[in-house]
Short mmCIF file of C-alpha atoms and ligand atoms in Angstrom, two decimals:
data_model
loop_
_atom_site.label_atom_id
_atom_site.label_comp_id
_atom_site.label_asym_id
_atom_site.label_seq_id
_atom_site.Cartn_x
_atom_site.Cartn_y
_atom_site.Cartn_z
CA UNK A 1 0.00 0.00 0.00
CA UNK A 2 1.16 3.32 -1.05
CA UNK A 3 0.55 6.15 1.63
CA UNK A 4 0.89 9.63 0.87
CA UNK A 5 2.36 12.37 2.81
CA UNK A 6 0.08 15.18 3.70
CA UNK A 7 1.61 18.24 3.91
CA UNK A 8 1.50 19.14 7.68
CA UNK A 9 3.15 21.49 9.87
CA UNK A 10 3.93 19.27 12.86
CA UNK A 11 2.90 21.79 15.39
CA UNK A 12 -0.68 21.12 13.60
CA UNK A 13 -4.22 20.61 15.99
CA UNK A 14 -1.84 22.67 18.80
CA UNK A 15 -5.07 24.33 20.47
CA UNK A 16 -5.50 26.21 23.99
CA UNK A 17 -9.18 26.47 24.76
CA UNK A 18 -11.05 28.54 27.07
CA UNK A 19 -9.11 30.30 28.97
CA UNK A 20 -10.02 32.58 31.53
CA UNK A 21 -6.95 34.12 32.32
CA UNK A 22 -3.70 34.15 30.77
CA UNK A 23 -1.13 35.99 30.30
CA UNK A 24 1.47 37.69 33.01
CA UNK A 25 0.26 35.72 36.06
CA UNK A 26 2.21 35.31 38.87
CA UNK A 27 4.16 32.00 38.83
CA UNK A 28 1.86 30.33 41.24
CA UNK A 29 -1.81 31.66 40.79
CA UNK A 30 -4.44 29.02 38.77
CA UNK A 31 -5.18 29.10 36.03
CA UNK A 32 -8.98 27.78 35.44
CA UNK A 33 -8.89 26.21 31.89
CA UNK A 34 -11.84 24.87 30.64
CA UNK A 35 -11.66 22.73 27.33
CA UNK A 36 -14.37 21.17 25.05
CA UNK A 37 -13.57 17.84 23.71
CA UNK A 38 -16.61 15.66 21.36
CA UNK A 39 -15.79 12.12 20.32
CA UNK A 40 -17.77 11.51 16.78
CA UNK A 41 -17.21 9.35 13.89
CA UNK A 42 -15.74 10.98 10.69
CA UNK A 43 -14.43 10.50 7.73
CA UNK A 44 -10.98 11.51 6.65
CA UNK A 45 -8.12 10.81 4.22
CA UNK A 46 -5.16 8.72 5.50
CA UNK A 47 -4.60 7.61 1.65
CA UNK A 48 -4.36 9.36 -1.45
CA UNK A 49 -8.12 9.52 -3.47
CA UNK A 50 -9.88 8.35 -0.50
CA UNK A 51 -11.49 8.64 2.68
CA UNK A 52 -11.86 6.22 5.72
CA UNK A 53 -14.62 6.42 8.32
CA UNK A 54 -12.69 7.13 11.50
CA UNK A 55 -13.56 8.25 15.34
CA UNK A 56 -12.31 11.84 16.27
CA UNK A 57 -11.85 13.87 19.14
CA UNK A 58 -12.96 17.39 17.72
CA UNK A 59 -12.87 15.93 13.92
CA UNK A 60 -9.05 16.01 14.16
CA UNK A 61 -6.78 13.25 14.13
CA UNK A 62 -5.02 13.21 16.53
CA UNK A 63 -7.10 14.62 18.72
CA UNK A 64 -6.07 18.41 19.66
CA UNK A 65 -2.98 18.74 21.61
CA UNK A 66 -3.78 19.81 25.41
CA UNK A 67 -1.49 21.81 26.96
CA UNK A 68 -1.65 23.30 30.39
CA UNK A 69 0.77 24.32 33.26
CA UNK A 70 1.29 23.16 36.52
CA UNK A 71 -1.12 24.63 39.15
CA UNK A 72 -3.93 24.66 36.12
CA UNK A 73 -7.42 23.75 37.48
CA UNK A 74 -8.67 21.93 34.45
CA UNK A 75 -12.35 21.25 33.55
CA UNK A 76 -12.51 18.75 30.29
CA UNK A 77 -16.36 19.06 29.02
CA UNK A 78 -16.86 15.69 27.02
CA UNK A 79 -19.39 15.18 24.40
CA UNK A 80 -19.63 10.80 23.82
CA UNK A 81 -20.71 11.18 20.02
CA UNK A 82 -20.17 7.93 19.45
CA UNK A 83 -22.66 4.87 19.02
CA UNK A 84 -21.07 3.08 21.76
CA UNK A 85 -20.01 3.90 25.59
CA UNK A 86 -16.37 5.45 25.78
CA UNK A 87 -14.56 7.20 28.47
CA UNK A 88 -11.16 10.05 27.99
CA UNK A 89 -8.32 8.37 30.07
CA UNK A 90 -5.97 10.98 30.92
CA UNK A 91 -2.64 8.54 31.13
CA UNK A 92 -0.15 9.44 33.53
CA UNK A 93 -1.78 12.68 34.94
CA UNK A 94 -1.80 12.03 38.86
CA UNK A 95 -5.48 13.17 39.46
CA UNK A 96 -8.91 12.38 41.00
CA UNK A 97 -10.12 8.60 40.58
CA UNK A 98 -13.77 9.83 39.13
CA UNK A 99 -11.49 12.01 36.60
CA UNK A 100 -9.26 9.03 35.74
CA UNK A 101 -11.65 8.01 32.76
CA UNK A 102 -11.02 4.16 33.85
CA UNK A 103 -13.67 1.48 32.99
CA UNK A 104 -15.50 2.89 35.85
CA UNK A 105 -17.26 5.66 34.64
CA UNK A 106 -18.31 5.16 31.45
CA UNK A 107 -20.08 7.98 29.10
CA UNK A 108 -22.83 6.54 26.73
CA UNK A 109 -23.63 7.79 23.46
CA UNK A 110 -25.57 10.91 23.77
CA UNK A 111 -24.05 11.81 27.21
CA UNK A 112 -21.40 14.63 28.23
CA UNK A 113 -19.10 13.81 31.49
CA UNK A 114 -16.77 16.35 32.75
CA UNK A 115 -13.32 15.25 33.80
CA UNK A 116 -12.09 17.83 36.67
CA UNK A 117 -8.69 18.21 37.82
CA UNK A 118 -5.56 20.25 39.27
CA UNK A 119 -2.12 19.86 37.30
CA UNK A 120 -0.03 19.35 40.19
CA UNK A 121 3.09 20.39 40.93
CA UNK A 122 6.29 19.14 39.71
CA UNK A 123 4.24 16.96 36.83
CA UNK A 124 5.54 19.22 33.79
CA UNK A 125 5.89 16.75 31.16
CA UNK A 126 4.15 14.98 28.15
CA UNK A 127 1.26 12.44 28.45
CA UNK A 128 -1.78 11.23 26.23
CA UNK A 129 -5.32 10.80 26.51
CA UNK A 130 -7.04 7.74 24.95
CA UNK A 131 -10.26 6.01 25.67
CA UNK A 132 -10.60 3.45 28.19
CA UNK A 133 -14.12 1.58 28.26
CA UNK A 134 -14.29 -2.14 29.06
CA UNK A 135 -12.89 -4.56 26.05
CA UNK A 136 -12.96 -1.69 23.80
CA UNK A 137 -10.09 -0.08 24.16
CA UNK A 138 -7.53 -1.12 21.62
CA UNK A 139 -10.89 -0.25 19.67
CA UNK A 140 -11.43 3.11 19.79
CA UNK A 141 -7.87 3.99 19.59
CA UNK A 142 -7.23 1.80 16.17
CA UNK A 143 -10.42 3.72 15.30
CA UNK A 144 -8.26 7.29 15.67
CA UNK A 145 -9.31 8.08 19.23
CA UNK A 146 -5.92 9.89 20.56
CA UNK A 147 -4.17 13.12 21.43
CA UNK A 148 -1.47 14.30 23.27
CA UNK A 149 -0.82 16.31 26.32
CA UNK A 150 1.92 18.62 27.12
CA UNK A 151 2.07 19.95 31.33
CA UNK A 152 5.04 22.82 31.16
CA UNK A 153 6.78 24.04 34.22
CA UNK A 154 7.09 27.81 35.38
CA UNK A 155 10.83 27.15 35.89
CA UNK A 156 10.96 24.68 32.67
CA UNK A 157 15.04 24.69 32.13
CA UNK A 158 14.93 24.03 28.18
CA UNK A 159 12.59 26.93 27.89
CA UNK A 160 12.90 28.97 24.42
CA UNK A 161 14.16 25.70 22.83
CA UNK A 162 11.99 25.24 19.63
CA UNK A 163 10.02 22.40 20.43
CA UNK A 164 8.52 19.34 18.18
CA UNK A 165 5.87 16.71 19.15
CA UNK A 166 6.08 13.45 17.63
CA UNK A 167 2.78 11.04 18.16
CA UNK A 168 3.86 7.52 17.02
CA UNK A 169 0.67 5.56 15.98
CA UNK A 170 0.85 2.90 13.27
CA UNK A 171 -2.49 1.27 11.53
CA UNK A 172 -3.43 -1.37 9.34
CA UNK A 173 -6.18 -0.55 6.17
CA UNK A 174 -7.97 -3.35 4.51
CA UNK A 175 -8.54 -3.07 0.83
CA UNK A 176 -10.89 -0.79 0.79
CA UNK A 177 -9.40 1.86 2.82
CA UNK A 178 -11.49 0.99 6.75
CA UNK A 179 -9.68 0.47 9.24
CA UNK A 180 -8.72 -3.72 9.03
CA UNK A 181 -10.37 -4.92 12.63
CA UNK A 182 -10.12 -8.78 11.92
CA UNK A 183 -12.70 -10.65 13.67
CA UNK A 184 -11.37 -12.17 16.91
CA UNK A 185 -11.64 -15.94 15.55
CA UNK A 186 -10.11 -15.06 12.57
CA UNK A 187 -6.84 -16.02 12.31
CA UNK A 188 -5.33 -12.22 11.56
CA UNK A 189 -7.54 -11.63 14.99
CA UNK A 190 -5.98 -14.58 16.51
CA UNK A 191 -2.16 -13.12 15.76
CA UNK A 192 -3.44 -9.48 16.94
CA UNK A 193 -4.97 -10.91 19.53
CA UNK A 194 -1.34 -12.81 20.27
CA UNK A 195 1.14 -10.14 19.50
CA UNK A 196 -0.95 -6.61 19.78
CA UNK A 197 -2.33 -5.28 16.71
CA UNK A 198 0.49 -4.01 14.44
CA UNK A 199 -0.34 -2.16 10.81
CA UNK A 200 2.34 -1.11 8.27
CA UNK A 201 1.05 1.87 8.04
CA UNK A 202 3.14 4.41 10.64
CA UNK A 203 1.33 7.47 11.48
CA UNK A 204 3.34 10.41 12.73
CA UNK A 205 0.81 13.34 13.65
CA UNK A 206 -1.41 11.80 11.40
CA UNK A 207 0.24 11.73 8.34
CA UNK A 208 3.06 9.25 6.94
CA UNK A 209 6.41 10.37 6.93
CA UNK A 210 6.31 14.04 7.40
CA UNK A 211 9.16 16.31 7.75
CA UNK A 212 10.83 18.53 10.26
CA UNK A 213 12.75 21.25 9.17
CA UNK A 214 16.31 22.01 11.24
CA UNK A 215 18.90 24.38 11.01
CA UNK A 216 22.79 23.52 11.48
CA UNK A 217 23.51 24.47 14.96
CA UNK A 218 20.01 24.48 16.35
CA UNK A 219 19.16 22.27 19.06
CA UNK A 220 15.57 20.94 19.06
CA UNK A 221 13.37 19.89 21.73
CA UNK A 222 11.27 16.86 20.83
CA UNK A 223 8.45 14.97 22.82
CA UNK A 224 7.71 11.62 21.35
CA UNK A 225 4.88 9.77 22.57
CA UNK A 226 3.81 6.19 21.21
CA UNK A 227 0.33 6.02 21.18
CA UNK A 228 0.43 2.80 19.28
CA UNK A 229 -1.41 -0.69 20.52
CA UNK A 230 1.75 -2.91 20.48
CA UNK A 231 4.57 -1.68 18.24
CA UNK A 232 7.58 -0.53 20.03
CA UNK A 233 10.01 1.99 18.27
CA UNK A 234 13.64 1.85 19.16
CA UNK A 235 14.48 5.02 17.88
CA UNK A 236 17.54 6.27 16.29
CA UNK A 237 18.27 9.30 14.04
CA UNK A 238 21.45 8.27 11.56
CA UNK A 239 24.43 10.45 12.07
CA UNK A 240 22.94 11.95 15.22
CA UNK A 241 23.52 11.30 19.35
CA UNK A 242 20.22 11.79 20.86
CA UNK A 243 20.57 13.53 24.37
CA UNK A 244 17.54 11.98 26.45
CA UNK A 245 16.67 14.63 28.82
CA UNK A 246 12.75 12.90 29.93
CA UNK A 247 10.49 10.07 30.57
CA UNK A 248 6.73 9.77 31.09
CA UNK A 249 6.84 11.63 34.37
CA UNK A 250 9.27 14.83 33.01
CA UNK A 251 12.29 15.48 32.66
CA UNK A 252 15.53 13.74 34.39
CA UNK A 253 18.02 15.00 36.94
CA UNK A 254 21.04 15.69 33.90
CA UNK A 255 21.03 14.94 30.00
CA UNK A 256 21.75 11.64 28.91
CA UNK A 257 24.07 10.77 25.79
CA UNK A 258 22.47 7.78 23.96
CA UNK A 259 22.89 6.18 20.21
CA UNK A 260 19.28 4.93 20.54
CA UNK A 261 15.78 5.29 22.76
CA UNK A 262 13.26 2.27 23.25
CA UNK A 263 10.33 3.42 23.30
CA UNK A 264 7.25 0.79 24.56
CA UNK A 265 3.81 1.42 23.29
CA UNK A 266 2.23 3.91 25.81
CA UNK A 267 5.81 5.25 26.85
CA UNK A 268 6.87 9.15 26.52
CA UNK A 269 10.22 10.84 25.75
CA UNK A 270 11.68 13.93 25.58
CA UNK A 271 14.91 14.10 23.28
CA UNK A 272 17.61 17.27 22.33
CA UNK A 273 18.34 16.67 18.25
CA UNK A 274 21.37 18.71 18.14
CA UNK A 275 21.61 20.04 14.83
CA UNK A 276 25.22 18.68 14.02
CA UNK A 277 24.46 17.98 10.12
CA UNK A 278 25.05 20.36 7.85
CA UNK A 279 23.07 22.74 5.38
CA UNK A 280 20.65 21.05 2.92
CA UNK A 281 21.57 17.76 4.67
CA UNK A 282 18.69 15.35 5.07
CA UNK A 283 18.12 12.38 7.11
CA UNK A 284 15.20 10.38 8.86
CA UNK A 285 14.13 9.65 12.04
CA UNK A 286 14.32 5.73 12.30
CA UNK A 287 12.69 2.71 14.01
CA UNK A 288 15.63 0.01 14.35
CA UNK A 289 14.25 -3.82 14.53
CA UNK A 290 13.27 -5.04 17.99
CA UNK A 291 12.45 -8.03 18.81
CA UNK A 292 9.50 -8.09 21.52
CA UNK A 293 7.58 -10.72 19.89
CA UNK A 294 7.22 -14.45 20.77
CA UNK A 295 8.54 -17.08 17.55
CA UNK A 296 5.27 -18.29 16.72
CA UNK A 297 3.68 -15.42 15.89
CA UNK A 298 6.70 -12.92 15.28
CA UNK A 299 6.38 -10.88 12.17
CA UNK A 300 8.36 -11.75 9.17
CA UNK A 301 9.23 -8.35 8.44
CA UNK A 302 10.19 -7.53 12.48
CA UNK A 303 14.19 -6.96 10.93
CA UNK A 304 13.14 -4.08 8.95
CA UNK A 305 14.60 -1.32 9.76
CA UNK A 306 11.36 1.43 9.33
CA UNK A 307 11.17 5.33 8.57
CA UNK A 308 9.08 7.39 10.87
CA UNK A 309 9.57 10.85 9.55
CA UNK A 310 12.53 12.95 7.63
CA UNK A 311 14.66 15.51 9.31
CA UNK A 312 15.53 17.99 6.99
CA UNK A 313 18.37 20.79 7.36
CA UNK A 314 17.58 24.48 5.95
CA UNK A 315 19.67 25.84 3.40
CA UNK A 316 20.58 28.49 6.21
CA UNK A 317 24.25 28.48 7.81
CA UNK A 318 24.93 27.29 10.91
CA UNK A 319 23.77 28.88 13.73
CA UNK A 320 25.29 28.89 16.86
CA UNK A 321 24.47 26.61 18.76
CA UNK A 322 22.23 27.02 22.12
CA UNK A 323 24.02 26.03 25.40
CA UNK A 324 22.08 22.75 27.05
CA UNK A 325 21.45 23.29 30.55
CA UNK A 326 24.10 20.22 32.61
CA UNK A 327 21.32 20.12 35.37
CA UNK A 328 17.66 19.67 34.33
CA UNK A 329 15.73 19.95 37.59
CA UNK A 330 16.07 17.79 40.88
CA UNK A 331 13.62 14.01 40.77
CA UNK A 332 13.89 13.42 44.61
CA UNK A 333 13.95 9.73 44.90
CA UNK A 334 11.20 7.78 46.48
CA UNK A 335 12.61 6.27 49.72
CA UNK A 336 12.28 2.39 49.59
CA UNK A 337 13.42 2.60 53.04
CA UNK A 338 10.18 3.42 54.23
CA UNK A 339 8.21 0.57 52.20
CA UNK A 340 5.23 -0.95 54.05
CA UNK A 341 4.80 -3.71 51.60
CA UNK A 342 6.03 -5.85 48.45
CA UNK A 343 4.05 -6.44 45.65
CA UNK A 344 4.66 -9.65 43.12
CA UNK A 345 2.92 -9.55 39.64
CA UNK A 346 3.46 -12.72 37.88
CA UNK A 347 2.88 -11.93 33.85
CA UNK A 348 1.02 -14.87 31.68
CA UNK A 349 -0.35 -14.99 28.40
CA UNK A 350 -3.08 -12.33 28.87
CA UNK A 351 -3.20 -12.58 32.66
CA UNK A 352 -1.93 -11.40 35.65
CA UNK A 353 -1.36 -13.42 38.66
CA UNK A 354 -3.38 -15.97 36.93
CA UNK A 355 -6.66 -14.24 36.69
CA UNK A 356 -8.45 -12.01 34.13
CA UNK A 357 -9.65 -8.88 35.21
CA UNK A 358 -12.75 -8.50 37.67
CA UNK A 359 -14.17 -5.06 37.95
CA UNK A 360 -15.86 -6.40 41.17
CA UNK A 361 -12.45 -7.42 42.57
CA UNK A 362 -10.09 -5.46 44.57
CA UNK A 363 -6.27 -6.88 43.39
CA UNK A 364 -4.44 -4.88 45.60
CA UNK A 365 -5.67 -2.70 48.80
CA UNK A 366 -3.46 -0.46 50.54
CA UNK A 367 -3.61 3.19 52.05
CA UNK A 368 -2.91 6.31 50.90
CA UNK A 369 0.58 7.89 51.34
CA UNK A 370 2.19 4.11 51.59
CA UNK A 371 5.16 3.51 49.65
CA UNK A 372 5.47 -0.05 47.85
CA UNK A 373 7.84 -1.94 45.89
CA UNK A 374 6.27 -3.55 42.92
CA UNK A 375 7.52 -6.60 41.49
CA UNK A 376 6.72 -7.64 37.86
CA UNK A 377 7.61 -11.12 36.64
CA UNK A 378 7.36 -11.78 33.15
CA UNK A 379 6.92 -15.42 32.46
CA UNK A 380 6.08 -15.12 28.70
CA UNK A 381 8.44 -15.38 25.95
CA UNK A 382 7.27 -11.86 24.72
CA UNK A 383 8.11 -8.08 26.03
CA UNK A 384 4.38 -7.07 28.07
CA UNK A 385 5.00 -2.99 28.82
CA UNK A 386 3.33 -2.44 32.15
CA UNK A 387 1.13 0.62 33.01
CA UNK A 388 -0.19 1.48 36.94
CA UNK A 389 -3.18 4.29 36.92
CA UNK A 390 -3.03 7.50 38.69
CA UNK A 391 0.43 7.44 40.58
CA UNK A 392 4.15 7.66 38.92
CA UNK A 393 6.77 5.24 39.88
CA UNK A 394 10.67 5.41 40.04
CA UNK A 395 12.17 1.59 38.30
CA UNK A 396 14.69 0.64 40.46
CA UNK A 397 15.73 -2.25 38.66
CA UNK A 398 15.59 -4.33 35.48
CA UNK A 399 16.34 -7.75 35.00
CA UNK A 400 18.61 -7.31 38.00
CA UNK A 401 20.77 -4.31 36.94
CA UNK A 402 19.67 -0.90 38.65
CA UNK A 403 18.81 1.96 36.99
CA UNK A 404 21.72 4.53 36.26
CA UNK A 405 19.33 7.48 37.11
CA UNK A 406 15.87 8.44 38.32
CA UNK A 407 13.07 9.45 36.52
CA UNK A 408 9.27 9.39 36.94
CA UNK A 409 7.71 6.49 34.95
CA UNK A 410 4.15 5.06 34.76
CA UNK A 411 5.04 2.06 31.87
CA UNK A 412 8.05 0.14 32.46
CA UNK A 413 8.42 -2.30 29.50
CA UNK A 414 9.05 -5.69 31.16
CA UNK A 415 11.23 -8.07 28.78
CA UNK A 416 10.32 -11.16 28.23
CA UNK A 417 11.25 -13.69 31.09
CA UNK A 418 12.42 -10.60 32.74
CA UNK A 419 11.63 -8.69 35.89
CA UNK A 420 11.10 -4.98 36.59
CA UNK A 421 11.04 -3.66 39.93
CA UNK A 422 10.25 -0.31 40.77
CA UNK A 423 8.58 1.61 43.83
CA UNK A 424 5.87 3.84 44.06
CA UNK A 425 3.99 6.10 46.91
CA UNK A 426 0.40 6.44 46.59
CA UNK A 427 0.54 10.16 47.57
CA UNK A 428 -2.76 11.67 46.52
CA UNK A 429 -5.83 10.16 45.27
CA UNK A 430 -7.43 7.93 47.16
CA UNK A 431 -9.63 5.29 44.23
CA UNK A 432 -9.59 2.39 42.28
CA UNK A 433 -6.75 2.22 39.81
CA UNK A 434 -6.36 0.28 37.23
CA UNK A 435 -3.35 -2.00 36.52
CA UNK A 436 -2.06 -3.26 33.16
CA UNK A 437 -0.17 -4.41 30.13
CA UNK A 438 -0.42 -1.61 27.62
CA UNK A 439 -0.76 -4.15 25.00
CA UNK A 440 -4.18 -3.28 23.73
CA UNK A 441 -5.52 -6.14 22.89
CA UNK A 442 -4.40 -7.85 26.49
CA UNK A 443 -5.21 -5.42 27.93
CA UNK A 444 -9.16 -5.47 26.46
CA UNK A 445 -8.51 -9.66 27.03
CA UNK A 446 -8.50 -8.65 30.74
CA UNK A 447 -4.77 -8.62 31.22
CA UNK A 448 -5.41 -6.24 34.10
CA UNK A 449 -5.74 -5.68 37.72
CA UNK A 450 -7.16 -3.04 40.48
CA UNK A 451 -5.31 -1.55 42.77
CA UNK A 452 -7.59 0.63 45.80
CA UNK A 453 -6.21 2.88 47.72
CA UNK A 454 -8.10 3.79 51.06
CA UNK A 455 -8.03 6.87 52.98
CA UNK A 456 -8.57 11.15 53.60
CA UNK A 457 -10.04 12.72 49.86
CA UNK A 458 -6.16 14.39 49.71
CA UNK A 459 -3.20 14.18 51.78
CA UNK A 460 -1.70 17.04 53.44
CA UNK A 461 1.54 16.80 51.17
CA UNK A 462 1.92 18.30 47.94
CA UNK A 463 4.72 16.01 47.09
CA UNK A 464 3.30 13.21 44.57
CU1 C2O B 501 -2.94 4.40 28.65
CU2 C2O B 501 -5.04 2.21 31.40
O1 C2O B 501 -3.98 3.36 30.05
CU1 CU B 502 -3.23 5.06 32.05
CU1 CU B 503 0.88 -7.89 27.23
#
């Protein structure tokens, strides 16, 4: 199949809605910002000469970008145009259980829900929002349902960088241009249903293989989120060292030189492209093979080496080039000292300690403000990425080997017949929080647990 590229700025569906006050604030005063969001099928073009029926958040795909700041009071009026019940997860945000958009509250078709919240402190960074109704998950999001959210810091240290965002999402079409959802008995469903729905089709912003512009000398802020149902990029950009500077929580302690990034569906990073080529220079960003998958149902095209999008020097001479802060901002580290308890999840083919999920069934119970170690044990002979609701963690170890620095996380990709440990305080809200692989389609198979945590509506401490 032959995909066009659309011509897109990649800055495109950037929207700020409703604000009631902006503008020279003092650091810490609220913001209210109130934003409208509608989930409706439409029809757009992914392929040249035609269109495919598609769900949208605000007719866009991706949805509109959402960005706020820390100390934001956020009110998210949702519209469920849909013919079927949906909910707006807001993954990663640290916020009220009934805002959470988990299984639990689900909107129907016709209805409108508003998801309430405060961007707290300290959470500057880049999440997503996705739907997150029972068994239809992996659903709504192959059907388009996605967007991204960007939380910026006051004291943001790589402020006045210019700034990209890159939403990974790839998709299968069937022959005539819908969205290919194999029947689950069938056997394509049987091998999605195995390995997570993967398409050939690699949607960056929406569009296949767009291009960002760079000039020699600039350094470039990017936030890469993969909002795909199973594929996992391991990044690399030819010619280039990538300087990770943030995870799914934010950013890290100090830069961090790397050849490549891994980056397991539902994970977020935040990259510096130092612009080291040199004028009219072009290159692309790249997705090196990686092998999560088990044999049997493995791809035969997994060694490909795939093209995300181009990077594209200007014709301009070099500028000179910006000076990259050597501290980023202090991640104080969660004191496993001070753990009240030790949590082992054993990972099965599409289970989790050997059950499915039960929305009637509490997994795990514990109170709020306890810190815990959490234990995950992959038994399967394929990578399962691991997501916890509502709270970010610190990994303390994988397979063994420690982590060389902190940084907030809420997926950890656990290898196959591997082990990630990592701890996590359940400092504010008290609820019922899901627990999962971020596989879609084990995920919607029930590959996921609860986790309630009892106690006062907030604690008294503003650290998360
Ligand atoms: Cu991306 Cu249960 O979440
Ligand atoms: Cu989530
Ligand atoms: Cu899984």
């Amino acid at each position: 199949m032959l995909l066009h590229r659309r011509a897109t700025t990649l800055r495109r569906g950037l929207v700020l809605v409703g604000l009631t006050s902006v503008g020279a604030l003092p650091a810490l005063a609220q913001r209210r910002v109130e934003v409208t969001l509608t989930a409706a099928p439409t029809r757009l073009s992914l392929v040249p000469g035609a269109t495919t029926e598609i769900f949208a958040y605000n007719g866009q795909f991706p949805g509109p970008t959402l960005e706020f700041r820390e100390g934001d009071r956020v009110t998210v009026h949702f519209r469920n145009d849909l013919p079927e019940p949906t909910t707006v997860h807001w993954h990663g945000l640290n916020l009220p259980f009934t805002s959470d958009g988990s299984p639990f509250h689900p909107v129907a078709p016709g209805e409108t829900y508003d998801y309430v919240f405060t961007i707290r402190p300290g959470t500057a960074g880049t999440y997503w929002y996705h739907p997150h109704p029972h068994h239809r998950t992996g659903y709504q999001i192959a059907k388009g349902l996605y967007g991204a959210v960007i939380v910026r810091a006051s004291d943001d240290p790589l402020r006045g960088l210019p700034e990209k965002l890159i939403v990974i999402s790839d998709n299968r079409l069937a022959g005539d241009n819908s969205i290919d959802l194999p029947a689950s008995l069938s056997p394509a469903g049987i091998v999605d249903r195995e390995n997570g729905r993967e398409g050939d089709a690699i949607f960056v912003n929406g569009a296949v293989m767009p291009t960002i512009t760079i000039r020699a000398g600039e350094v470039q802020r990017w936030r890469v989120i993969n909002a795909s149902a199973a594929r996992v990029y391991r990044l690399s950009l030819p010619g280039h060292k990538l300087l990770h500077v943030g995870s799914d929580g934010g950013l890290f302690e100090r830069p961090v030189e790397v050849d490549e990034i891994l980056l397991a569906n539902a994970e977020r990073v935040e990259l510096l492209v130092r612009g080291t080529g040199s004028p009219g220079e072009r290159t692309a960003l790249q997705a090196l093979p990686y092998d999560r998958y088990i044999p049997q149902t493995r791809p035969a095209k997994w060694t490909e080496t795939r093209e995300l999008l181009t990077l594209q020097y200007t014709t301009k001479s070099p500028k000179r080039a910006a000076s990259i802060p050597t501290v980023l901002r202090h991640v104080p580290a969660l004191d496993t000292t001070q753990a009240t308890a030790r949590r082992l999840m054993v990972l099965t083919q599409g289970m989790i300690n050997g059950r499915l999920m039960d929305p009637n069934r509490v997994d795990v119970l514990a109170s709020l403000d306890a810190t815990e170690i959490w234990e995950i044990e992959n038994l399967v002979g394929m990578d399962h990425p691991f997501h916890l609701h509502g709270f970010q963690f610190q990994v303390l170890d994988r397979n063994g080997v420690p982590e060389t620095f902190r940084s907030w996380k809420d997926v950890v990709n656990v290898p196959k017949h591997g082990t990630a440990r990592f701890v996590v305080r359940y400092a504010n809200y008290p609820g019922k929080w899901m627990f999962h692989c971020h596989i879609l389609d084990h995920e919607d198979h029930g590959m996921m647990g609860i986790l309630e945590v009892t106690g006062a509506p907030e604690s008294r401490s503003a650290k998360r």
